[in-house]
PDB file of C-alpha atoms in Angstrom:
ATOM      1  CA  MET B   1      -1.853   5.598 -24.172  1.00 35.00           C
ATOM      2  CA  THR B   2       1.196   4.424 -26.086  1.00 36.00           C
ATOM      3  CA  GLY B   3       4.191   2.476 -24.886  1.00 42.00           C
ATOM      4  CA  ASN B   4       5.302  -1.033 -24.126  1.00 42.00           C
ATOM      5  CA  GLU B   5       3.731  -3.382 -21.663  1.00 44.00           C
ATOM      6  CA  SER B   6       6.318  -3.991 -18.976  1.00 43.00           C
ATOM      7  CA  PRO B   7       7.494  -7.596 -18.699  1.00 41.00           C
ATOM      8  CA  HIS B   8       8.041  -7.558 -14.946  1.00 41.00           C
ATOM      9  CA  CYS B   9       4.426  -7.420 -13.806  1.00 46.00           C
ATOM     10  CA  ASN B  10       2.298 -10.529 -13.918  1.00 44.00           C
ATOM     11  CA  GLU B  11      -1.111 -10.785 -15.493  1.00 58.00           C
ATOM     12  CA  LEU B  12      -2.746  -9.251 -12.425  1.00 66.00           C
ATOM     13  CA  LEU B  13      -1.445  -5.712 -12.846  1.00 73.00           C
ATOM     14  CA  ALA B  14      -0.423  -5.119 -16.442  1.00 70.00           C
ATOM     15  CA  ASP B  15       1.296  -1.739 -16.645  1.00 69.00           C
ATOM     16  CA  ILE B  16       2.541   0.273 -19.584  1.00 71.00           C
ATOM     17  CA  ASP B  17       5.917   2.018 -19.284  1.00 77.00           C
ATOM     18  CA  GLY B  18       5.841   1.504 -15.512  1.00 85.00           C
ATOM     19  CA  ARG B  19       2.382   3.025 -15.089  1.00 90.00           C
ATOM     20  CA  TYR B  20      -1.027   1.541 -14.307  1.00 92.00           C
ATOM     21  CA  LEU B  21      -4.278   3.448 -14.795  1.00 91.00           C
ATOM     22  CA  THR B  22      -7.803   2.298 -14.099  1.00 91.00           C
ATOM     23  CA  GLU B  23      -9.653   1.795 -17.343  1.00 87.00           C
ATOM     24  CA  SER B  24     -12.520   4.163 -18.009  1.00 81.00           C
ATOM     25  CA  HIS B  25     -15.834   2.415 -17.551  1.00 78.00           C
ATOM     26  CA  PRO B  26     -18.890   3.419 -15.495  1.00 77.00           C
ATOM     27  CA  ALA B  27     -19.749   1.705 -12.233  1.00 78.00           C
ATOM     28  CA  GLY B  28     -23.184   0.123 -11.906  1.00 84.00           C
ATOM     29  CA  TRP B  29     -26.207   2.025 -10.671  1.00 83.00           C
ATOM     30  CA  PHE B  30     -26.255   0.401  -7.233  1.00 89.00           C
ATOM     31  CA  SER B  31     -22.479   0.620  -6.787  1.00 90.00           C
ATOM     32  CA  THR B  32     -22.498   4.309  -7.681  1.00 89.00           C
ATOM     33  CA  ARG B  33     -25.150   5.112  -5.093  1.00 92.00           C
ATOM     34  CA  PHE B  34     -23.960   2.783  -2.347  1.00 95.00           C
ATOM     35  CA  PRO B  35     -20.189   2.405  -2.855  1.00 96.00           C
ATOM     36  CA  THR B  36     -19.349   1.724   0.789  1.00 96.00           C
ATOM     37  CA  PHE B  37     -21.940  -1.022   1.229  1.00 96.00           C
ATOM     38  CA  THR B  38     -21.146  -2.598  -2.140  1.00 96.00           C
ATOM     39  CA  PHE B  39     -17.392  -2.606  -1.536  1.00 97.00           C
ATOM     40  CA  TYR B  40     -17.489  -4.024   1.986  1.00 96.00           C
ATOM     41  CA  ARG B  41     -19.853  -6.788   0.912  1.00 96.00           C
ATOM     42  CA  GLN B  42     -17.192  -7.883  -1.585  1.00 96.00           C
ATOM     43  CA  PHE B  43     -14.268  -7.169   0.724  1.00 95.00           C
ATOM     44  CA  LEU B  44     -15.581  -9.127   3.707  1.00 94.00           C
ATOM     45  CA  GLY B  45     -16.350 -12.081   1.466  1.00 95.00           C
ATOM     46  CA  ASN B  46     -12.755 -11.925   0.246  1.00 95.00           C
ATOM     47  CA  VAL B  47     -11.450 -11.804   3.824  1.00 93.00           C
ATOM     48  CA  PHE B  48     -13.490 -14.787   5.002  1.00 94.00           C
ATOM     49  CA  ARG B  49     -12.483 -16.904   1.996  1.00 94.00           C
ATOM     50  CA  SER B  50      -8.821 -15.979   2.421  1.00 94.00           C
ATOM     51  CA  SER B  51      -8.926 -16.649   6.150  1.00 94.00           C
ATOM     52  CA  ALA B  52     -10.278 -20.139   5.530  1.00 94.00           C
ATOM     53  CA  VAL B  53      -7.411 -20.818   3.111  1.00 94.00           C
ATOM     54  CA  ALA B  54      -4.872 -19.412   5.602  1.00 93.00           C
ATOM     55  CA  ARG B  55      -6.179 -21.638   8.403  1.00 92.00           C
ATOM     56  CA  ARG B  56      -5.496 -24.618   6.147  1.00 92.00           C
ATOM     57  CA  GLY B  57      -1.916 -23.423   5.688  1.00 92.00           C
ATOM     58  CA  GLN B  58      -2.422 -22.761   1.982  1.00 92.00           C
ATOM     59  CA  TYR B  59      -2.274 -18.961   1.841  1.00 92.00           C
ATOM     60  CA  ASP B  60       0.922 -18.599  -0.182  1.00 93.00           C
ATOM     61  CA  SER B  61       2.463 -15.637  -2.003  1.00 92.00           C
ATOM     62  CA  LEU B  62       0.444 -16.188  -5.170  1.00 92.00           C
ATOM     63  CA  ARG B  63      -2.843 -16.365  -3.272  1.00 93.00           C
ATOM     64  CA  TRP B  64      -1.889 -13.222  -1.336  1.00 93.00           C
ATOM     65  CA  SER B  65      -1.222 -11.181  -4.454  1.00 93.00           C
ATOM     66  CA  GLN B  66      -4.383 -12.497  -6.107  1.00 93.00           C
ATOM     67  CA  THR B  67      -6.687 -11.642  -3.208  1.00 94.00           C
ATOM     68  CA  SER B  68      -5.027  -8.241  -2.875  1.00 95.00           C
ATOM     69  CA  PHE B  69      -5.733  -7.621  -6.536  1.00 95.00           C
ATOM     70  CA  GLU B  70      -9.360  -8.648  -5.994  1.00 95.00           C
ATOM     71  CA  VAL B  71      -9.632  -5.821  -3.457  1.00 96.00           C
ATOM     72  CA  LEU B  72      -8.207  -3.372  -5.986  1.00 96.00           C
ATOM     73  CA  ARG B  73     -10.784  -4.565  -8.528  1.00 95.00           C
ATOM     74  CA  SER B  74     -13.579  -4.300  -5.955  1.00 96.00           C
ATOM     75  CA  LEU B  75     -12.638  -0.673  -5.349  1.00 97.00           C
ATOM     76  CA  GLU B  76     -12.567   0.004  -9.079  1.00 95.00           C
ATOM     77  CA  SER B  77     -15.991  -1.641  -9.446  1.00 95.00           C
ATOM     78  CA  VAL B  78     -17.564   1.032  -7.212  1.00 95.00           C
ATOM     79  CA  GLY B  79     -15.906   3.891  -9.082  1.00 95.00           C
ATOM     80  CA  VAL B  80     -12.547   4.294  -7.312  1.00 96.00           C
ATOM     81  CA  ARG B  81      -9.760   4.974  -9.819  1.00 95.00           C
ATOM     82  CA  PHE B  82      -6.071   4.153  -9.482  1.00 96.00           C
ATOM     83  CA  GLU B  83      -2.960   5.778 -10.881  1.00 95.00           C
ATOM     84  CA  ILE B  84       0.215   3.839 -10.048  1.00 95.00           C
ATOM     85  CA  SER B  85       3.556   5.034 -11.395  1.00 94.00           C
ATOM     86  CA  GLY B  86       7.262   4.321 -10.957  1.00 94.00           C
ATOM     87  CA  LEU B  87       6.792   0.558 -11.299  1.00 93.00           C
ATOM     88  CA  GLU B  88       9.977   0.392 -13.332  1.00 92.00           C
ATOM     89  CA  HIS B  89      11.932   1.121 -10.146  1.00 94.00           C
ATOM     90  CA  LEU B  90      10.580  -2.077  -8.619  1.00 92.00           C
ATOM     91  CA  ALA B  91      11.395  -3.976 -11.802  1.00 89.00           C
ATOM     92  CA  ASN B  92      15.000  -2.826 -11.803  1.00 91.00           C
ATOM     93  CA  LEU B  93      15.781  -3.980  -8.265  1.00 92.00           C
ATOM     94  CA  THR B  94      18.453  -6.653  -8.064  1.00 92.00           C
ATOM     95  CA  THR B  95      18.380  -7.037  -4.280  1.00 95.00           C
ATOM     96  CA  PRO B  96      15.705  -6.938  -1.582  1.00 96.00           C
ATOM     97  CA  CYS B  97      15.003  -3.441  -0.298  1.00 97.00           C
ATOM     98  CA  VAL B  98      13.191  -1.452   2.365  1.00 97.00           C
ATOM     99  CA  LEU B  99      10.162   0.365   0.965  1.00 97.00           C
ATOM    100  CA  VAL B 100       9.259   3.457   2.983  1.00 97.00           C
ATOM    101  CA  GLY B 101       6.013   5.361   2.543  1.00 96.00           C
ATOM    102  CA  ASN B 102       3.466   7.582   4.188  1.00 96.00           C
ATOM    103  CA  HIS B 103       0.442   5.878   5.736  1.00 93.00           C
ATOM    104  CA  MET B 104      -2.958   7.347   4.899  1.00 92.00           C
ATOM    105  CA  SER B 105      -5.519   4.548   5.199  1.00 91.00           C
ATOM    106  CA  MET B 106      -6.157   0.817   5.278  1.00 90.00           C
ATOM    107  CA  LEU B 107      -6.074   0.771   1.477  1.00 95.00           C
ATOM    108  CA  GLU B 108      -2.302   0.678   1.002  1.00 95.00           C
ATOM    109  CA  THR B 109      -1.856  -2.205   3.434  1.00 92.00           C
ATOM    110  CA  ILE B 110      -4.391  -4.282   1.520  1.00 94.00           C
ATOM    111  CA  VAL B 111      -3.515  -3.287  -2.072  1.00 95.00           C
ATOM    112  CA  LEU B 112       0.296  -3.035  -2.036  1.00 96.00           C
ATOM    113  CA  PRO B 113       0.772  -6.846  -2.157  1.00 95.00           C
ATOM    114  CA  ALA B 114      -0.933  -6.887  -5.577  1.00 94.00           C
ATOM    115  CA  ILE B 115       1.594  -4.316  -6.786  1.00 94.00           C
ATOM    116  CA  ILE B 116       4.807  -5.546  -5.163  1.00 94.00           C
ATOM    117  CA  GLN B 117       4.534  -9.300  -4.536  1.00 93.00           C
ATOM    118  CA  PRO B 118       4.347 -10.298  -8.247  1.00 91.00           C
ATOM    119  CA  VAL B 119       7.692  -8.510  -8.697  1.00 91.00           C
ATOM    120  CA  CYS B 120       9.545  -9.397  -5.489  1.00 91.00           C
ATOM    121  CA  ASP B 121       8.782 -11.193  -2.237  1.00 94.00           C
ATOM    122  CA  VAL B 122       7.625  -8.725   0.395  1.00 95.00           C
ATOM    123  CA  THR B 123       6.251  -8.429   3.900  1.00 95.00           C
ATOM    124  CA  PHE B 124       5.233  -5.551   6.188  1.00 94.00           C
ATOM    125  CA  VAL B 125       5.986  -3.985   9.525  1.00 91.00           C
ATOM    126  CA  VAL B 126       2.544  -3.927  11.187  1.00 87.00           C
ATOM    127  CA  LYS B 127       0.934  -3.105  14.503  1.00 84.00           C
ATOM    128  CA  GLN B 128       0.673  -6.032  16.880  1.00 80.00           C
ATOM    129  CA  SER B 129      -3.048  -5.317  17.262  1.00 76.00           C
ATOM    130  CA  LEU B 130      -3.605  -6.296  13.607  1.00 76.00           C
ATOM    131  CA  MET B 131      -2.152  -9.725  14.372  1.00 79.00           C
ATOM    132  CA  ASP B 132      -4.982 -10.274  16.854  1.00 79.00           C
ATOM    133  CA  TYR B 133      -7.924  -9.211  14.640  1.00 78.00           C
ATOM    134  CA  PRO B 134     -10.657 -11.836  14.368  1.00 77.00           C
ATOM    135  CA  VAL B 135     -10.594 -13.641  10.991  1.00 73.00           C
ATOM    136  CA  PHE B 136      -8.022 -11.263   9.465  1.00 80.00           C
ATOM    137  CA  ARG B 137      -5.256 -12.449  11.802  1.00 83.00           C
ATOM    138  CA  HIS B 138      -5.012 -15.791   9.996  1.00 88.00           C
ATOM    139  CA  ILE B 139      -4.239 -14.020   6.720  1.00 90.00           C
ATOM    140  CA  LEU B 140      -1.692 -11.662   8.233  1.00 86.00           C
ATOM    141  CA  ARG B 141       0.162 -14.292  10.206  1.00 89.00           C
ATOM    142  CA  ALA B 142       0.461 -16.447   7.089  1.00 89.00           C
ATOM    143  CA  ARG B 143       2.590 -13.709   5.500  1.00 89.00           C
ATOM    144  CA  ASP B 144       5.110 -13.573   8.368  1.00 88.00           C
ATOM    145  CA  PRO B 145       5.077  -9.804   9.034  1.00 91.00           C
ATOM    146  CA  ILE B 146       7.130  -7.957  11.630  1.00 92.00           C
ATOM    147  CA  ALA B 147       4.832  -6.925  14.483  1.00 89.00           C
ATOM    148  CA  VAL B 148       5.523  -3.864  16.657  1.00 88.00           C
ATOM    149  CA  SER B 149       3.583  -2.395  19.565  1.00 81.00           C
ATOM    150  CA  ARG B 150       3.829   1.322  18.612  1.00 74.00           C
ATOM    151  CA  ASP B 151       3.970   1.948  22.378  1.00 75.00           C
ATOM    152  CA  ASN B 152       7.691   1.491  23.014  1.00 80.00           C
ATOM    153  CA  PRO B 153       9.848   3.005  20.237  1.00 80.00           C
ATOM    154  CA  ARG B 154      13.059   1.489  21.605  1.00 85.00           C
ATOM    155  CA  GLU B 155      11.674  -2.046  21.679  1.00 87.00           C
ATOM    156  CA  ASP B 156      10.034  -1.562  18.283  1.00 87.00           C
ATOM    157  CA  LEU B 157      13.394  -0.522  16.821  1.00 88.00           C
ATOM    158  CA  LYS B 158      15.069  -3.638  18.230  1.00 91.00           C
ATOM    159  CA  GLN B 159      12.300  -5.822  16.815  1.00 90.00           C
ATOM    160  CA  VAL B 160      12.503  -4.269  13.358  1.00 91.00           C
ATOM    161  CA  MET B 161      16.319  -4.390  13.278  1.00 94.00           C
ATOM    162  CA  SER B 162      16.449  -8.045  14.318  1.00 94.00           C
ATOM    163  CA  MET B 163      13.521  -9.488  12.371  1.00 94.00           C
ATOM    164  CA  GLY B 164      14.038  -7.122   9.448  1.00 94.00           C
ATOM    165  CA  ALA B 165      17.611  -8.314   8.968  1.00 95.00           C
ATOM    166  CA  GLU B 166      16.385 -11.910   9.048  1.00 95.00           C
ATOM    167  CA  ARG B 167      13.700 -11.286   6.388  1.00 95.00           C
ATOM    168  CA  LEU B 168      16.017  -9.288   4.136  1.00 96.00           C
ATOM    169  CA  GLY B 169      18.643 -12.010   4.455  1.00 95.00           C
ATOM    170  CA  LYS B 170      16.098 -14.397   2.953  1.00 95.00           C
ATOM    171  CA  GLY B 171      15.537 -12.058   0.020  1.00 95.00           C
ATOM    172  CA  ILE B 172      12.250 -10.641   1.314  1.00 96.00           C
ATOM    173  CA  SER B 173      11.727  -6.885   0.938  1.00 97.00           C
ATOM    174  CA  ILE B 174       9.990  -4.992   3.734  1.00 97.00           C
ATOM    175  CA  VAL B 175       7.378  -2.224   3.647  1.00 96.00           C
ATOM    176  CA  VAL B 176       7.660   0.261   6.508  1.00 95.00           C
ATOM    177  CA  PHE B 177       5.231   3.062   7.356  1.00 94.00           C
ATOM    178  CA  PRO B 178       7.268   5.265   9.732  1.00 92.00           C
ATOM    179  CA  GLN B 179       4.295   7.353  10.890  1.00 85.00           C
ATOM    180  CA  THR B 180       2.952   6.331  14.291  1.00 72.00           C
ATOM    181  CA  THR B 181      -0.624   6.311  12.995  1.00 81.00           C
ATOM    182  CA  ARG B 182      -2.586   6.673   9.778  1.00 85.00           C
ATOM    183  CA  SER B 183      -3.305  10.230   8.730  1.00 85.00           C
ATOM    184  CA  GLU B 184      -4.754  11.951   5.675  1.00 87.00           C
ATOM    185  CA  THR B 185      -2.176  14.723   6.137  1.00 87.00           C
ATOM    186  CA  PHE B 186       1.584  14.262   5.956  1.00 91.00           C
ATOM    187  CA  ASP B 187       3.601  15.515   8.924  1.00 90.00           C
ATOM    188  CA  PRO B 188       7.369  15.170   8.380  1.00 90.00           C
ATOM    189  CA  GLU B 189       7.925  15.543  12.124  1.00 88.00           C
ATOM    190  CA  ALA B 190       5.973  12.331  12.728  1.00 87.00           C
ATOM    191  CA  PHE B 191       7.888  10.433  10.034  1.00 92.00           C
ATOM    192  CA  ASN B 192      10.575   8.547  11.937  1.00 91.00           C
ATOM    193  CA  THR B 193      13.809   7.051  10.603  1.00 93.00           C
ATOM    194  CA  ILE B 194      13.176   3.377  11.354  1.00 92.00           C
ATOM    195  CA  GLY B 195      13.084   2.363   7.677  1.00 94.00           C
ATOM    196  CA  VAL B 196      16.320   4.152   6.817  1.00 95.00           C
ATOM    197  CA  LYS B 197      18.020   2.690   9.904  1.00 95.00           C
ATOM    198  CA  LEU B 198      17.020  -0.816   8.840  1.00 95.00           C
ATOM    199  CA  ALA B 199      18.334  -0.237   5.310  1.00 96.00           C
ATOM    200  CA  ALA B 200      21.587   1.181   6.686  1.00 95.00           C
ATOM    201  CA  ARG B 201      22.062  -1.738   9.082  1.00 95.00           C
ATOM    202  CA  THR B 202      21.459  -4.367   6.408  1.00 95.00           C
ATOM    203  CA  LYS B 203      23.144  -2.481   3.543  1.00 96.00           C
ATOM    204  CA  VAL B 204      20.162  -2.693   1.197  1.00 96.00           C
ATOM    205  CA  PRO B 205      18.625   0.181  -0.790  1.00 97.00           C
ATOM    206  CA  VAL B 206      15.624   2.140   0.410  1.00 97.00           C
ATOM    207  CA  LEU B 207      12.814   2.857  -2.034  1.00 97.00           C
ATOM    208  CA  PRO B 208      10.342   5.667  -1.264  1.00 97.00           C
ATOM    209  CA  ILE B 209       6.595   5.389  -1.888  1.00 97.00           C
ATOM    210  CA  ALA B 210       4.307   8.421  -2.017  1.00 97.00           C
ATOM    211  CA  LEU B 211       0.655   7.527  -1.723  1.00 96.00           C
ATOM    212  CA  LYS B 212      -2.741   9.159  -1.619  1.00 97.00           C
ATOM    213  CA  THR B 213      -5.365   6.674  -0.488  1.00 96.00           C
ATOM    214  CA  ASP B 214      -8.076   8.721   1.213  1.00 94.00           C
ATOM    215  CA  ALA B 215     -10.637   7.081  -1.094  1.00 96.00           C
ATOM    216  CA  TRP B 216     -10.794   4.522   1.747  1.00 96.00           C
ATOM    217  CA  GLY B 217     -11.606   6.756   4.704  1.00 92.00           C
ATOM    218  CA  ASN B 218     -10.794   6.058   8.323  1.00 83.00           C
ATOM    219  CA  GLY B 219     -13.883   5.008  10.268  1.00 79.00           C
ATOM    220  CA  THR B 220     -15.350   6.697  13.326  1.00 78.00           C
ATOM    221  CA  TRP B 221     -16.075   3.541  15.323  1.00 77.00           C
ATOM    222  CA  ILE B 222     -13.829   1.028  13.577  1.00 76.00           C
ATOM    223  CA  LYS B 223     -10.897   2.877  12.078  1.00 77.00           C
ATOM    224  CA  ASP B 224     -10.174   0.246   9.439  1.00 80.00           C
ATOM    225  CA  LEU B 225     -13.726   0.267   8.054  1.00 86.00           C
ATOM    226  CA  GLY B 226     -14.329   3.834   6.964  1.00 91.00           C
ATOM    227  CA  PRO B 227     -16.366   5.210   4.065  1.00 95.00           C
ATOM    228  CA  ILE B 228     -15.403   4.508   0.451  1.00 97.00           C
ATOM    229  CA  ARG B 229     -15.149   7.782  -1.491  1.00 96.00           C
ATOM    230  CA  PRO B 230     -14.933   7.226  -5.267  1.00 95.00           C
ATOM    231  CA  ASP B 231     -14.546  10.960  -5.896  1.00 93.00           C
ATOM    232  CA  LYS B 232     -11.006  10.721  -4.502  1.00 94.00           C
ATOM    233  CA  LYS B 233      -8.473   9.225  -6.896  1.00 95.00           C
ATOM    234  CA  VAL B 234      -5.963   6.737  -5.483  1.00 97.00           C
ATOM    235  CA  ARG B 235      -2.358   7.467  -6.356  1.00 97.00           C
ATOM    236  CA  PHE B 236       0.846   5.529  -5.727  1.00 97.00           C
ATOM    237  CA  GLU B 237       4.272   6.579  -6.945  1.00 97.00           C
ATOM    238  CA  PHE B 238       7.438   4.564  -6.381  1.00 97.00           C
ATOM    239  CA  GLY B 239      10.650   6.592  -6.363  1.00 96.00           C
ATOM    240  CA  GLU B 240      14.152   5.584  -7.351  1.00 96.00           C
ATOM    241  CA  PRO B 241      15.978   3.298  -4.902  1.00 96.00           C
ATOM    242  CA  MET B 242      18.680   4.984  -2.841  1.00 96.00           C
ATOM    243  CA  GLU B 243      21.801   3.557  -1.256  1.00 95.00           C
ATOM    244  CA  ILE B 244      22.245   4.652   2.352  1.00 94.00           C
ATOM    245  CA  GLU B 245      25.244   6.831   3.069  1.00 92.00           C
ATOM    246  CA  GLY B 246      26.523   7.204   6.624  1.00 90.00           C
ATOM    247  CA  ARG B 247      23.624   7.391   9.053  1.00 89.00           C
ATOM    248  CA  GLY B 248      21.141   8.008   6.262  1.00 91.00           C
ATOM    249  CA  SER B 249      20.154  11.565   7.177  1.00 94.00           C
ATOM    250  CA  GLN B 250      20.396  12.710   3.582  1.00 95.00           C
ATOM    251  CA  GLN B 251      18.295   9.793   2.336  1.00 96.00           C
ATOM    252  CA  GLN B 252      15.696  10.335   5.076  1.00 96.00           C
ATOM    253  CA  GLN B 253      15.288  13.945   3.970  1.00 96.00           C
ATOM    254  CA  ALA B 254      15.091  12.867   0.330  1.00 97.00           C
ATOM    255  CA  ILE B 255      12.247  10.462   1.168  1.00 97.00           C
ATOM    256  CA  VAL B 256      10.358  13.165   3.066  1.00 97.00           C
ATOM    257  CA  ASN B 257      10.855  15.611   0.187  1.00 97.00           C
ATOM    258  CA  PHE B 258       9.694  13.024  -2.364  1.00 97.00           C
ATOM    259  CA  ILE B 259       6.477  12.259  -0.491  1.00 97.00           C
ATOM    260  CA  ALA B 260       5.695  15.900   0.326  1.00 96.00           C
ATOM    261  CA  SER B 261       6.321  17.054  -3.244  1.00 96.00           C
ATOM    262  CA  ARG B 262       4.086  14.359  -4.751  1.00 96.00           C
ATOM    263  CA  LEU B 263       1.253  15.102  -2.333  1.00 96.00           C
ATOM    264  CA  ASP B 264       1.498  18.805  -3.169  1.00 94.00           C
ATOM    265  CA  GLN B 265       1.625  18.040  -6.881  1.00 94.00           C
ATOM    266  CA  TRP B 266      -1.466  15.821  -6.711  1.00 95.00           C
ATOM    267  CA  LYS B 267      -3.315  18.455  -4.734  1.00 91.00           C
ATOM    268  CA  ASP B 268      -2.515  21.035  -7.427  1.00 87.00           C
ATOM    269  CA  VAL B 269      -3.700  18.663 -10.166  1.00 88.00           C
ATOM    270  CA  ASP B 270      -6.995  18.123  -8.396  1.00 82.00           C
ATOM    271  CA  ARG B 271      -7.436  21.843  -7.837  1.00 81.00           C
ATOM    272  CA  GLU B 272      -6.733  22.691 -11.471  1.00 79.00           C
ATOM    273  CA  SER B 273      -9.082  19.989 -12.733  1.00 74.00           C
ATOM    274  CA  GLY B 274     -11.917  21.382 -10.650  1.00 66.00           C
ATOM    275  CA  GLY B 275     -11.793  18.794  -7.920  1.00 58.00           C
ATOM    276  CA  GLU B 276     -11.164  15.113  -7.324  1.00 56.00           C
ATOM    277  CA  GLY B 277     -12.265  12.671  -9.946  1.00 47.00           C
ATOM    278  CA  LYS B 278     -12.455  15.043 -12.942  1.00 45.00           C
ATOM    279  CA  ASP B 279      -9.042  14.511 -14.477  1.00 42.00           C
ATOM    280  CA  GLU B 280      -9.044  12.579 -17.729  1.00 39.00           C
ATOM    281  CA  LEU B 281      -8.644   8.818 -17.579  1.00 34.00           C
ATOM    282  CA  VAL B 282      -6.370   7.150 -20.088  1.00 32.00           C
ATOM    283  CA  LYS B 283      -6.996   3.550 -21.034  1.00 32.00           C
ATOM    284  CA  ARG B 284      -4.223   1.022 -20.727  1.00 31.00           C
TER     285      ARG B 284
END
């Protein structure tokens, strides 16, 4: 691959021309045969170490991005491959923004800090239940997210408008997943306008994210701890930031179209290549 290494990303996620690709190297014998067990052994160790740091009040932005990147590397170590594009749109931001994306699995919540935080301060809108998870709650609370119930849309909107304006006023961008629940399929009807409304209220741009993260499956008994499927390539694409006009209906439709078109495009690529995981890897 040719191009220039972008100056905006730190040493964690070195991209070329706004694009990051997992380097081509084989996973170990054990990791290849037992990817789920191998990954969660690393992941849970990461969580417990990070929780201990958070309880001491030392889990800062740098530590957050570093531990997030460790999760990305753990996934790569068991054969999961990443393709992240559109990073130049993050680099070119001059103000905080609202990032709006589809929500497919636990993966994006854990990995996005490694991608975004080295470029701009960021937090998330999350379910209140995540704030009460054993061990993990210490990490999440240290990053000052906006918690919503998902049970009362009107109250959730008030919470996001109030706390979102406060975070954005401090220069902190916000990631919003407008779907009511994680899903491996994208349903535009379930994609609400809360992110666009927040951007309109605070007069900041909205930046769409299309993602395909079903390599980390949703679990049967514990939804967050599903199977790891290295045959499924992880893809993130950041779109161009958009200024909200009027009530934002046009921008909402543009976000939906962006996500739907990328998911369709990736599906076609996988079909043409003979299935997931067979497209050619290009080294950074």
